[in-house]
Amino acid sequence: MDHSSGKIYTLHFILLCLSNALFSASFNMMIPELPAYLSKMGGADYKGYIIGLFTLMAGLSRPFSGKLTDTIGRVPVMIFGSLVCVVCSLLYPLVSTVGAFLLLRFFHGFSTGFKPTGTSAYVSDIIPYNRRGEAMGMVGLASTIGMALGPAIGGYMAVRWNINVMFQLSAVFALLSVVILIGMKETLANKQSFRFSLLKIKGEEIFEPLVWSPVIICFLTYFSYGAMLTIIPDFSAFLGINNKGLFFTFFTASSIGIRLLAGKVSDRYGRVPVLKVSALLMAASMLMMGFATTAALLMAAAVVYGISVGLNAPAITAWTIDLGQPEHRGRALASMYIAMEAGIGLGAYFSAFVYNNNASHFPATFYLFAGITLLATIYLSFFYKKPAMATREC
């Protein structure tokens, strides 16, 4: 793809961002409501599995999405991910047992296992190297807008009508994302037709060894995200906040604000310095949550957490693409996303385990995750060694 013009804001890029926003809103709108929904089924002890199973499937599907992104193309992979959201959203009202609900959450994870891998590879194909961080920031901004609007819309629908209407609207958003993608031009040069043999994954196709450092940082920093998704709804209720999506609104609003600049900052000053700062801010936000005793303090922590994620996400994605080989771009991104899903999934599980539906355990849970996040800064400061020559696209 010709990058000589240096343009970012083309029609293709804008449509991709819109599709991302709709996709993000689709599956995020239900997250604040799912813990209570599962509890009504009698599954209060399984709240950690809501995020854990979702991210487990996303992680397991990454090697497949990475290989297919590098073979059949970016667009088919993105479409498949969005279609999974359509189907699963329509099935939620039909399940009535804890087991069926958890199984559906597991298969819903296919969506984020495929869509982000194809999207990031597509962006890297159409954006010049020296503006890659900025572009990833804008794509992330679109996702964050969806993340901000989704819970607020979902919460309103669940309260104003009922939770089934929320699930149906989630399916509509995902379907609109698919409609946009159908008209997108494929960017993979040597596209192959799909065949079932492509689903056979060899050992060397699971992980891209050139991106070990982004993988480690992604794993450590997304631990806390799994905890947020799992226990913030209960913590909000504990503090007397009726709208369980309010934390996520503040978090995503601050993330949106910082993403307008975050990508450009990593393009100019480097990925590693930005990631060090983001990890420190993330740990600080965890400590603030541990000390929070009022809604105002929790919202302040949400703002700091949003800033940290807004700095982290575009830098780590751009860094992964910087270090990986162009012909294995899908594999490199899949490796990073595997680490992300593993961090989110384990974070969800361990936060639920430490919290154990006991309000007195909230502070200890947040302090634990602050310590885990600090390990990312320690690694980048004392253990990371810059490669002699990073692989870059010419």
mmCIF file of C-alpha atoms in Angstrom:
data_model
loop_
_atom_site.group_PDB
_atom_site.id
_atom_site.type_symbol
_atom_site.label_atom_id
_atom_site.label_comp_id
_atom_site.label_asym_id
_atom_site.label_seq_id
_atom_site.Cartn_x
_atom_site.Cartn_y
_atom_site.Cartn_z
ATOM 1 C CA MET A 1 0.000 0.000 0.000
ATOM 2 C CA ASP A 2 1.349 3.434 -0.931
ATOM 3 C CA HIS A 3 2.133 5.484 2.138
ATOM 4 C CA SER A 4 3.834 8.347 0.382
ATOM 5 C CA SER A 5 0.983 10.803 0.836
ATOM 6 C CA GLY A 6 1.206 10.527 4.611
ATOM 7 C CA LYS A 7 -2.572 10.858 4.897
ATOM 8 C CA ILE A 8 -4.497 9.283 7.749
ATOM 9 C CA TYR A 9 -8.043 10.571 7.561
ATOM 10 C CA THR A 10 -9.197 8.864 4.376
ATOM 11 C CA LEU A 11 -12.720 7.564 3.824
ATOM 12 C CA HIS A 12 -11.560 4.002 4.495
ATOM 13 C CA PHE A 13 -10.006 5.009 7.782
ATOM 14 C CA ILE A 14 -13.061 6.975 8.923
ATOM 15 C CA LEU A 15 -15.395 4.076 8.053
ATOM 16 C CA LEU A 16 -13.118 1.682 9.915
ATOM 17 C CA CYS A 17 -13.284 3.911 12.996
ATOM 18 C CA LEU A 18 -17.092 4.049 12.768
ATOM 19 C CA SER A 19 -17.301 0.266 12.503
ATOM 20 C CA ASN A 20 -15.034 -0.016 15.540
ATOM 21 C CA ALA A 21 -17.206 2.351 17.573
ATOM 22 C CA LEU A 22 -20.361 0.354 16.802
ATOM 23 C CA PHE A 23 -18.659 -2.964 17.537
ATOM 24 C CA SER A 24 -17.298 -1.685 20.850
ATOM 25 C CA ALA A 25 -20.669 -0.279 21.896
ATOM 26 C CA SER A 26 -22.332 -3.582 21.022
ATOM 27 C CA PHE A 27 -20.548 -5.816 23.513
ATOM 28 C CA ASN A 28 -19.706 -3.163 26.116
ATOM 29 C CA MET A 29 -23.292 -2.016 26.634
ATOM 30 C CA MET A 30 -24.178 -5.227 28.421
ATOM 31 C CA ILE A 31 -21.153 -5.551 30.729
ATOM 32 C CA PRO A 32 -22.442 -3.479 33.706
ATOM 33 C CA GLU A 33 -25.756 -5.358 33.682
ATOM 34 C CA LEU A 34 -24.457 -8.914 33.350
ATOM 35 C CA PRO A 35 -23.339 -9.497 36.991
ATOM 36 C CA ALA A 36 -26.848 -8.766 38.312
ATOM 37 C CA TYR A 37 -28.381 -10.720 35.398
ATOM 38 C CA LEU A 38 -26.279 -13.772 36.282
ATOM 39 C CA SER A 39 -27.044 -13.363 39.995
ATOM 40 C CA LYS A 40 -30.793 -13.517 39.264
ATOM 41 C CA MET A 41 -30.187 -16.893 37.610
ATOM 42 C CA GLY A 42 -28.506 -18.078 40.806
ATOM 43 C CA GLY A 43 -24.944 -17.608 39.568
ATOM 44 C CA ALA A 44 -23.670 -14.899 41.944
ATOM 45 C CA ASP A 45 -20.571 -16.998 42.706
ATOM 46 C CA TYR A 46 -19.642 -17.083 39.021
ATOM 47 C CA LYS A 47 -19.335 -13.335 38.354
ATOM 48 C CA GLY A 48 -15.630 -13.667 37.602
ATOM 49 C CA TYR A 49 -16.461 -16.006 34.736
ATOM 50 C CA ILE A 50 -18.453 -13.320 32.902
ATOM 51 C CA ILE A 51 -15.225 -11.692 31.745
ATOM 52 C CA GLY A 52 -12.973 -14.703 32.262
ATOM 53 C CA LEU A 53 -14.741 -17.033 29.828
ATOM 54 C CA PHE A 54 -15.192 -14.259 27.279
ATOM 55 C CA THR A 55 -11.483 -13.448 27.287
ATOM 56 C CA LEU A 56 -10.480 -17.112 27.391
ATOM 57 C CA MET A 57 -12.196 -17.768 24.076
ATOM 58 C CA ALA A 58 -10.818 -14.521 22.665
ATOM 59 C CA GLY A 59 -7.325 -15.643 23.611
ATOM 60 C CA LEU A 60 -7.781 -19.179 22.254
ATOM 61 C CA SER A 61 -9.050 -17.807 18.946
ATOM 62 C CA ARG A 62 -6.167 -15.347 18.435
ATOM 63 C CA PRO A 63 -3.777 -17.773 16.672
ATOM 64 C CA PHE A 64 -6.561 -18.516 14.185
ATOM 65 C CA SER A 65 -7.479 -14.861 13.665
ATOM 66 C CA GLY A 66 -3.806 -13.982 13.245
ATOM 67 C CA LYS A 67 -3.228 -16.672 10.613
ATOM 68 C CA LEU A 68 -6.450 -15.906 8.765
ATOM 69 C CA THR A 69 -5.682 -12.185 8.798
ATOM 70 C CA ASP A 70 -2.375 -12.948 7.048
ATOM 71 C CA THR A 71 -3.969 -15.364 4.532
ATOM 72 C CA ILE A 72 -7.631 -14.750 3.647
ATOM 73 C CA GLY A 73 -7.515 -11.025 4.433
ATOM 74 C CA ARG A 74 -8.248 -8.367 7.021
ATOM 75 C CA VAL A 75 -11.866 -7.648 6.046
ATOM 76 C CA PRO A 76 -13.289 -11.210 6.336
ATOM 77 C CA VAL A 77 -11.756 -11.547 9.790
ATOM 78 C CA MET A 78 -13.320 -8.260 10.922
ATOM 79 C CA ILE A 79 -16.723 -9.238 9.518
ATOM 80 C CA PHE A 80 -16.682 -12.598 11.273
ATOM 81 C CA GLY A 81 -15.890 -10.964 14.615
ATOM 82 C CA SER A 82 -18.810 -8.548 14.297
ATOM 83 C CA LEU A 83 -21.223 -11.273 13.183
ATOM 84 C CA VAL A 84 -20.457 -13.259 16.330
ATOM 85 C CA CYS A 85 -21.691 -10.268 18.348
ATOM 86 C CA VAL A 86 -24.919 -10.191 16.352
ATOM 87 C CA VAL A 87 -25.683 -13.856 16.965
ATOM 88 C CA CYS A 88 -24.686 -13.954 20.635
ATOM 89 C CA SER A 89 -26.593 -10.781 21.523
ATOM 90 C CA LEU A 90 -29.765 -12.320 20.081
ATOM 91 C CA LEU A 91 -29.229 -15.542 22.032
ATOM 92 C CA TYR A 92 -28.832 -14.028 25.534
ATOM 93 C CA PRO A 93 -32.611 -13.614 26.109
ATOM 94 C CA LEU A 94 -33.090 -17.288 25.228
ATOM 95 C CA VAL A 95 -30.803 -18.727 27.924
ATOM 96 C CA SER A 96 -32.263 -19.368 31.369
ATOM 97 C CA THR A 97 -29.628 -21.401 33.224
ATOM 98 C CA VAL A 98 -26.226 -20.474 34.615
ATOM 99 C CA GLY A 99 -24.494 -23.139 32.537
ATOM 100 C CA ALA A 100 -26.064 -21.984 29.268
ATOM 101 C CA PHE A 101 -25.249 -18.358 30.075
ATOM 102 C CA LEU A 102 -21.589 -19.128 30.763
ATOM 103 C CA LEU A 103 -21.330 -21.217 27.588
ATOM 104 C CA LEU A 104 -22.736 -18.328 25.564
ATOM 105 C CA ARG A 105 -20.270 -15.899 27.171
ATOM 106 C CA PHE A 106 -17.493 -18.294 26.172
ATOM 107 C CA PHE A 107 -18.507 -18.286 22.494
ATOM 108 C CA HIS A 108 -19.134 -14.527 22.552
ATOM 109 C CA GLY A 109 -15.368 -14.183 23.039
ATOM 110 C CA PHE A 110 -14.844 -15.116 19.378
ATOM 111 C CA SER A 111 -15.892 -11.545 18.569
ATOM 112 C CA THR A 112 -12.969 -9.771 20.215
ATOM 113 C CA GLY A 113 -10.693 -12.639 19.221
ATOM 114 C CA PHE A 114 -11.175 -11.702 15.556
ATOM 115 C CA LYS A 115 -12.325 -8.111 15.039
ATOM 116 C CA PRO A 116 -9.413 -6.199 16.698
ATOM 117 C CA THR A 117 -6.761 -8.376 15.025
ATOM 118 C CA GLY A 118 -8.122 -7.655 11.558
ATOM 119 C CA THR A 119 -8.670 -3.983 12.361
ATOM 120 C CA SER A 120 -5.139 -3.319 13.636
ATOM 121 C CA ALA A 121 -3.598 -5.122 10.651
ATOM 122 C CA TYR A 122 -5.797 -3.140 8.259
ATOM 123 C CA VAL A 123 -4.754 0.153 9.851
ATOM 124 C CA SER A 124 -1.068 -0.737 9.677
ATOM 125 C CA ASP A 125 -1.497 -1.445 5.945
ATOM 126 C CA ILE A 126 -2.915 1.983 5.103
ATOM 127 C CA ILE A 127 -0.993 4.248 7.514
ATOM 128 C CA PRO A 128 2.625 5.485 7.162
ATOM 129 C CA TYR A 129 5.057 4.307 9.832
ATOM 130 C CA ASN A 130 5.738 7.730 11.303
ATOM 131 C CA ARG A 131 2.032 8.291 12.055
ATOM 132 C CA ARG A 132 1.209 4.766 13.195
ATOM 133 C CA GLY A 133 0.810 5.702 16.852
ATOM 134 C CA GLU A 134 -1.517 8.560 15.954
ATOM 135 C CA ALA A 135 -3.644 6.282 13.775
ATOM 136 C CA MET A 136 -3.868 3.603 16.448
ATOM 137 C CA GLY A 137 -4.869 6.329 18.862
ATOM 138 C CA MET A 138 -7.734 7.401 16.609
ATOM 139 C CA VAL A 139 -8.947 3.822 16.089
ATOM 140 C CA GLY A 140 -8.751 3.332 19.833
ATOM 141 C CA LEU A 141 -10.601 6.603 20.298
ATOM 142 C CA ALA A 142 -13.471 5.256 18.204
ATOM 143 C CA SER A 143 -13.545 2.086 20.298
ATOM 144 C CA THR A 144 -13.452 4.147 23.471
ATOM 145 C CA ILE A 145 -16.391 6.251 22.311
ATOM 146 C CA GLY A 146 -18.307 3.018 21.794
ATOM 147 C CA MET A 147 -17.146 1.845 25.200
ATOM 148 C CA ALA A 148 -18.376 5.104 26.743
ATOM 149 C CA LEU A 149 -21.741 5.182 25.024
ATOM 150 C CA GLY A 150 -22.427 1.452 25.217
ATOM 151 C CA PRO A 151 -22.807 1.038 29.013
ATOM 152 C CA ALA A 152 -24.782 4.268 29.313
ATOM 153 C CA ILE A 153 -27.176 3.230 26.514
ATOM 154 C CA GLY A 154 -27.384 -0.320 27.809
ATOM 155 C CA GLY A 155 -28.084 0.807 31.358
ATOM 156 C CA TYR A 156 -30.809 3.170 30.152
ATOM 157 C CA MET A 157 -32.445 0.462 28.047
ATOM 158 C CA ALA A 158 -32.362 -2.041 30.911
ATOM 159 C CA VAL A 159 -33.945 0.445 33.340
ATOM 160 C CA ARG A 160 -36.374 2.147 30.934
ATOM 161 C CA TRP A 161 -37.618 -1.068 29.274
ATOM 162 C CA ASN A 162 -35.901 -4.357 30.130
ATOM 163 C CA ILE A 163 -32.634 -6.164 29.644
ATOM 164 C CA ASN A 164 -33.892 -8.067 26.585
ATOM 165 C CA VAL A 165 -34.298 -4.771 24.727
ATOM 166 C CA MET A 166 -30.693 -4.009 25.608
ATOM 167 C CA PHE A 167 -29.553 -7.323 24.106
ATOM 168 C CA GLN A 168 -31.524 -6.637 20.929
ATOM 169 C CA LEU A 169 -30.019 -3.174 20.553
ATOM 170 C CA SER A 170 -26.573 -4.700 21.037
ATOM 171 C CA ALA A 171 -27.260 -6.954 18.044
ATOM 172 C CA VAL A 172 -28.358 -3.969 15.937
ATOM 173 C CA PHE A 173 -25.125 -2.093 16.685
ATOM 174 C CA ALA A 174 -23.013 -5.113 15.725
ATOM 175 C CA LEU A 175 -24.999 -5.599 12.505
ATOM 176 C CA LEU A 176 -24.393 -1.968 11.511
ATOM 177 C CA SER A 177 -20.682 -2.593 12.057
ATOM 178 C CA VAL A 178 -20.876 -5.493 9.593
ATOM 179 C CA VAL A 179 -22.740 -3.406 6.995
ATOM 180 C CA ILE A 180 -19.917 -0.855 6.994
ATOM 181 C CA LEU A 181 -17.240 -3.519 6.620
ATOM 182 C CA ILE A 182 -18.884 -5.220 3.631
ATOM 183 C CA GLY A 183 -17.909 -2.327 1.378
ATOM 184 C CA MET A 184 -14.316 -2.041 2.623
ATOM 185 C CA LYS A 185 -11.454 -2.592 0.178
ATOM 186 C CA GLU A 186 -9.163 -5.482 1.125
ATOM 187 C CA THR A 187 -5.536 -4.463 1.836
ATOM 188 C CA LEU A 188 -3.813 -7.858 1.947
ATOM 189 C CA ALA A 189 -1.780 -8.125 -1.244
ATOM 190 C CA ASN A 190 -1.730 -11.908 -1.735
ATOM 191 C CA LYS A 191 -5.154 -12.885 -0.472
ATOM 192 C CA GLN A 192 -6.077 -16.580 -0.438
ATOM 193 C CA SER A 193 -9.476 -18.218 -0.514
ATOM 194 C CA PHE A 194 -10.619 -19.762 2.744
ATOM 195 C CA ARG A 195 -10.069 -23.483 3.168
ATOM 196 C CA PHE A 196 -10.393 -25.578 6.284
ATOM 197 C CA SER A 197 -6.712 -26.547 6.208
ATOM 198 C CA LEU A 198 -5.941 -22.964 7.220
ATOM 199 C CA LEU A 199 -7.482 -23.730 10.599
ATOM 200 C CA LYS A 200 -4.648 -26.150 11.314
ATOM 201 C CA ILE A 201 -2.239 -24.132 13.457
ATOM 202 C CA LYS A 202 1.430 -25.094 13.650
ATOM 203 C CA GLY A 203 3.459 -24.386 16.769
ATOM 204 C CA GLU A 204 5.405 -21.529 15.204
ATOM 205 C CA GLU A 205 2.159 -19.867 14.069
ATOM 206 C CA ILE A 206 0.868 -19.352 17.601
ATOM 207 C CA PHE A 207 3.351 -16.717 18.738
ATOM 208 C CA GLU A 208 5.616 -14.112 17.127
ATOM 209 C CA PRO A 209 8.918 -14.142 19.090
ATOM 210 C CA LEU A 210 9.920 -10.635 17.950
ATOM 211 C CA VAL A 211 7.204 -9.045 20.100
ATOM 212 C CA TRP A 212 8.015 -10.545 23.509
ATOM 213 C CA SER A 213 8.372 -7.178 25.243
ATOM 214 C CA PRO A 214 4.995 -5.746 24.141
ATOM 215 C CA VAL A 215 3.436 -9.063 25.118
ATOM 216 C CA ILE A 216 4.829 -8.867 28.659
ATOM 217 C CA ILE A 217 3.733 -5.261 29.156
ATOM 218 C CA CYS A 218 0.299 -5.929 27.685
ATOM 219 C CA PHE A 219 -0.215 -8.866 30.035
ATOM 220 C CA LEU A 220 0.791 -6.930 33.157
ATOM 221 C CA THR A 221 -1.170 -3.765 32.408
ATOM 222 C CA TYR A 222 -4.409 -5.464 31.378
ATOM 223 C CA PHE A 223 -4.635 -7.467 34.595
ATOM 224 C CA SER A 224 -6.250 -4.433 36.194
ATOM 225 C CA TYR A 225 -8.767 -4.075 33.361
ATOM 226 C CA GLY A 226 -10.174 -7.517 34.094
ATOM 227 C CA ALA A 227 -10.550 -6.514 37.735
ATOM 228 C CA MET A 228 -12.354 -3.295 36.785
ATOM 229 C CA LEU A 229 -14.888 -5.087 34.624
ATOM 230 C CA THR A 230 -15.563 -7.656 37.343
ATOM 231 C CA ILE A 231 -15.782 -5.795 40.641
ATOM 232 C CA ILE A 232 -16.477 -2.136 39.800
ATOM 233 C CA PRO A 233 -20.231 -2.773 39.367
ATOM 234 C CA ASP A 234 -20.396 -4.233 42.897
ATOM 235 C CA PHE A 235 -18.074 -1.564 44.295
ATOM 236 C CA SER A 236 -20.251 1.142 42.739
ATOM 237 C CA ALA A 237 -23.334 -0.337 44.391
ATOM 238 C CA PHE A 238 -21.432 -0.555 47.698
ATOM 239 C CA LEU A 239 -20.733 3.191 47.511
ATOM 240 C CA GLY A 240 -24.383 3.919 46.775
ATOM 241 C CA ILE A 241 -24.054 4.612 43.034
ATOM 242 C CA ASN A 242 -27.257 3.486 41.319
ATOM 243 C CA ASN A 243 -25.937 3.642 37.750
ATOM 244 C CA LYS A 244 -23.336 0.873 37.648
ATOM 245 C CA GLY A 245 -22.070 2.147 34.301
ATOM 246 C CA LEU A 246 -21.118 5.588 35.678
ATOM 247 C CA PHE A 247 -17.531 4.552 36.472
ATOM 248 C CA PHE A 248 -17.064 3.370 32.907
ATOM 249 C CA THR A 249 -18.472 6.620 31.571
ATOM 250 C CA PHE A 250 -15.885 8.681 33.486
ATOM 251 C CA PHE A 251 -13.132 6.219 32.615
ATOM 252 C CA THR A 252 -13.880 6.246 28.916
ATOM 253 C CA ALA A 253 -14.451 10.012 28.778
ATOM 254 C CA SER A 254 -10.956 10.684 30.144
ATOM 255 C CA SER A 255 -9.545 8.014 27.853
ATOM 256 C CA ILE A 256 -11.152 9.752 24.886
ATOM 257 C CA GLY A 257 -9.583 13.062 25.890
ATOM 258 C CA ILE A 258 -6.060 11.701 26.177
ATOM 259 C CA ARG A 259 -6.239 9.572 23.012
ATOM 260 C CA LEU A 260 -6.452 12.738 20.932
ATOM 261 C CA LEU A 261 -2.792 13.297 21.845
ATOM 262 C CA ALA A 262 -1.473 9.954 23.093
ATOM 263 C CA GLY A 263 -0.707 8.405 19.708
ATOM 264 C CA LYS A 264 1.182 11.483 18.516
ATOM 265 C CA VAL A 265 3.202 11.485 21.740
ATOM 266 C CA SER A 266 4.382 7.898 21.216
ATOM 267 C CA ASP A 267 5.268 8.694 17.578
ATOM 268 C CA ARG A 268 7.431 11.582 18.754
ATOM 269 C CA TYR A 269 8.962 10.406 22.028
ATOM 270 C CA GLY A 270 8.878 6.649 21.640
ATOM 271 C CA ARG A 271 6.666 3.800 22.790
ATOM 272 C CA VAL A 272 8.642 2.777 25.902
ATOM 273 C CA PRO A 273 8.644 6.170 27.712
ATOM 274 C CA VAL A 274 4.892 6.497 27.160
ATOM 275 C CA LEU A 275 4.275 2.976 28.452
ATOM 276 C CA LYS A 276 6.316 3.667 31.609
ATOM 277 C CA VAL A 277 4.204 6.709 32.415
ATOM 278 C CA SER A 278 0.942 4.920 31.645
ATOM 279 C CA ALA A 279 1.797 2.014 33.982
ATOM 280 C CA LEU A 280 2.634 4.408 36.823
ATOM 281 C CA LEU A 281 -0.661 6.254 36.362
ATOM 282 C CA MET A 282 -2.539 2.963 36.221
ATOM 283 C CA ALA A 283 -1.023 1.799 39.505
ATOM 284 C CA ALA A 284 -1.848 5.169 41.071
ATOM 285 C CA SER A 285 -5.481 4.840 39.999
ATOM 286 C CA MET A 286 -5.683 1.403 41.628
ATOM 287 C CA LEU A 287 -4.434 2.888 44.894
ATOM 288 C CA MET A 288 -7.004 5.679 44.613
ATOM 289 C CA MET A 289 -9.764 3.088 44.227
ATOM 290 C CA GLY A 290 -8.514 1.280 47.301
ATOM 291 C CA PHE A 291 -8.847 4.480 49.323
ATOM 292 C CA ALA A 292 -12.168 5.557 47.761
ATOM 293 C CA THR A 293 -15.049 5.932 50.215
ATOM 294 C CA THR A 294 -17.318 8.182 48.158
ATOM 295 C CA ALA A 295 -18.644 8.307 44.614
ATOM 296 C CA ALA A 296 -16.558 11.434 43.905
ATOM 297 C CA LEU A 297 -13.301 9.702 44.853
ATOM 298 C CA LEU A 298 -14.156 6.681 42.731
ATOM 299 C CA MET A 299 -14.919 8.883 39.723
ATOM 300 C CA ALA A 300 -11.585 10.688 40.211
ATOM 301 C CA ALA A 301 -9.839 7.305 40.160
ATOM 302 C CA ALA A 302 -11.794 6.421 37.006
ATOM 303 C CA VAL A 303 -10.456 9.561 35.292
ATOM 304 C CA VAL A 304 -6.834 8.691 36.152
ATOM 305 C CA TYR A 305 -7.375 5.103 35.052
ATOM 306 C CA GLY A 306 -8.837 6.289 31.748
ATOM 307 C CA ILE A 307 -5.810 8.499 31.102
ATOM 308 C CA SER A 308 -3.474 5.579 31.747
ATOM 309 C CA VAL A 309 -5.346 3.258 29.364
ATOM 310 C CA GLY A 310 -5.583 6.008 26.746
ATOM 311 C CA LEU A 311 -1.786 6.353 26.807
ATOM 312 C CA ASN A 312 -1.153 2.616 26.929
ATOM 313 C CA ALA A 313 -3.333 1.178 24.163
ATOM 314 C CA PRO A 314 -2.115 3.033 21.019
ATOM 315 C CA ALA A 315 1.529 2.890 22.127
ATOM 316 C CA ILE A 316 1.555 -0.847 22.776
ATOM 317 C CA THR A 317 -0.258 -1.673 19.532
ATOM 318 C CA ALA A 318 2.062 0.536 17.479
ATOM 319 C CA TRP A 319 5.096 -0.953 19.275
ATOM 320 C CA THR A 320 3.947 -4.473 18.409
ATOM 321 C CA ILE A 321 3.627 -3.541 14.730
ATOM 322 C CA ASP A 322 7.015 -1.768 14.816
ATOM 323 C CA LEU A 323 8.785 -4.893 16.043
ATOM 324 C CA GLY A 324 6.960 -7.494 13.961
ATOM 325 C CA GLN A 325 7.544 -8.465 10.352
ATOM 326 C CA PRO A 326 5.070 -7.071 7.780
ATOM 327 C CA GLU A 327 4.305 -10.521 6.353
ATOM 328 C CA HIS A 328 3.458 -11.798 9.843
ATOM 329 C CA ARG A 329 1.604 -8.719 11.036
ATOM 330 C CA GLY A 330 -1.527 -10.643 11.958
ATOM 331 C CA ARG A 331 0.538 -13.117 14.006
ATOM 332 C CA ALA A 332 2.351 -10.329 15.860
ATOM 333 C CA LEU A 333 -0.907 -8.579 16.714
ATOM 334 C CA ALA A 334 -2.531 -11.869 17.693
ATOM 335 C CA SER A 335 0.355 -12.511 20.094
ATOM 336 C CA MET A 336 -0.202 -9.147 21.745
ATOM 337 C CA TYR A 337 -3.939 -9.720 21.964
ATOM 338 C CA ILE A 338 -3.412 -13.176 23.478
ATOM 339 C CA ALA A 339 -1.458 -11.476 26.253
ATOM 340 C CA MET A 340 -4.197 -8.877 26.607
ATOM 341 C CA GLU A 341 -6.939 -11.491 26.913
ATOM 342 C CA ALA A 342 -4.844 -13.550 29.331
ATOM 343 C CA GLY A 343 -4.309 -10.477 31.501
ATOM 344 C CA ILE A 344 -7.987 -9.504 31.430
ATOM 345 C CA GLY A 345 -9.171 -13.059 32.044
ATOM 346 C CA LEU A 346 -6.794 -13.767 34.922
ATOM 347 C CA GLY A 347 -7.441 -10.311 36.334
ATOM 348 C CA ALA A 348 -11.176 -11.009 36.327
ATOM 349 C CA TYR A 349 -10.711 -14.400 37.957
ATOM 350 C CA PHE A 350 -8.283 -13.313 40.676
ATOM 351 C CA SER A 351 -10.187 -10.131 41.490
ATOM 352 C CA ALA A 352 -13.368 -12.163 41.975
ATOM 353 C CA PHE A 353 -11.402 -14.661 44.089
ATOM 354 C CA VAL A 354 -9.843 -12.011 46.352
ATOM 355 C CA TYR A 355 -13.057 -9.985 46.595
ATOM 356 C CA ASN A 356 -15.168 -13.122 47.216
ATOM 357 C CA ASN A 357 -18.401 -11.073 47.449
ATOM 358 C CA ASN A 358 -17.089 -9.498 50.664
ATOM 359 C CA ALA A 359 -17.101 -5.677 50.674
ATOM 360 C CA SER A 360 -14.284 -5.553 53.225
ATOM 361 C CA HIS A 361 -11.978 -7.096 50.609
ATOM 362 C CA PHE A 362 -12.328 -4.261 48.088
ATOM 363 C CA PRO A 363 -9.216 -2.293 49.233
ATOM 364 C CA ALA A 364 -6.937 -5.360 49.279
ATOM 365 C CA THR A 365 -8.077 -6.288 45.773
ATOM 366 C CA PHE A 366 -7.217 -2.864 44.371
ATOM 367 C CA TYR A 367 -3.843 -2.746 46.173
ATOM 368 C CA LEU A 368 -2.908 -6.156 44.783
ATOM 369 C CA PHE A 369 -3.575 -5.043 41.233
ATOM 370 C CA ALA A 370 -1.650 -1.812 41.775
ATOM 371 C CA GLY A 371 1.398 -3.941 42.610
ATOM 372 C CA ILE A 372 0.952 -6.137 39.538
ATOM 373 C CA THR A 373 0.726 -3.066 37.291
ATOM 374 C CA LEU A 374 3.935 -1.603 38.780
ATOM 375 C CA LEU A 375 5.792 -4.685 37.520
ATOM 376 C CA ALA A 376 5.371 -3.304 33.989
ATOM 377 C CA THR A 377 7.308 -0.127 34.856
ATOM 378 C CA ILE A 378 9.973 -2.194 36.625
ATOM 379 C CA TYR A 379 10.396 -4.401 33.557
ATOM 380 C CA LEU A 380 10.709 -1.451 31.162
ATOM 381 C CA SER A 381 13.107 0.394 33.476
ATOM 382 C CA PHE A 382 15.482 -2.415 34.418
ATOM 383 C CA PHE A 383 15.017 -5.491 32.229
ATOM 384 C CA TYR A 384 13.976 -4.360 28.765
ATOM 385 C CA LYS A 385 16.759 -4.125 26.191
ATOM 386 C CA LYS A 386 16.113 -2.341 22.922
ATOM 387 C CA PRO A 387 16.662 -4.615 19.887
ATOM 388 C CA ALA A 388 19.744 -3.826 17.839
ATOM 389 C CA MET A 389 17.500 -3.215 14.858
ATOM 390 C CA ALA A 390 13.713 -3.211 15.078
ATOM 391 C CA THR A 391 11.815 -4.469 12.059
ATOM 392 C CA ARG A 392 10.129 -1.554 10.344
ATOM 393 C CA GLU A 393 8.102 -1.216 7.218
ATOM 394 C CA CYS A 394 9.888 0.687 4.485
#
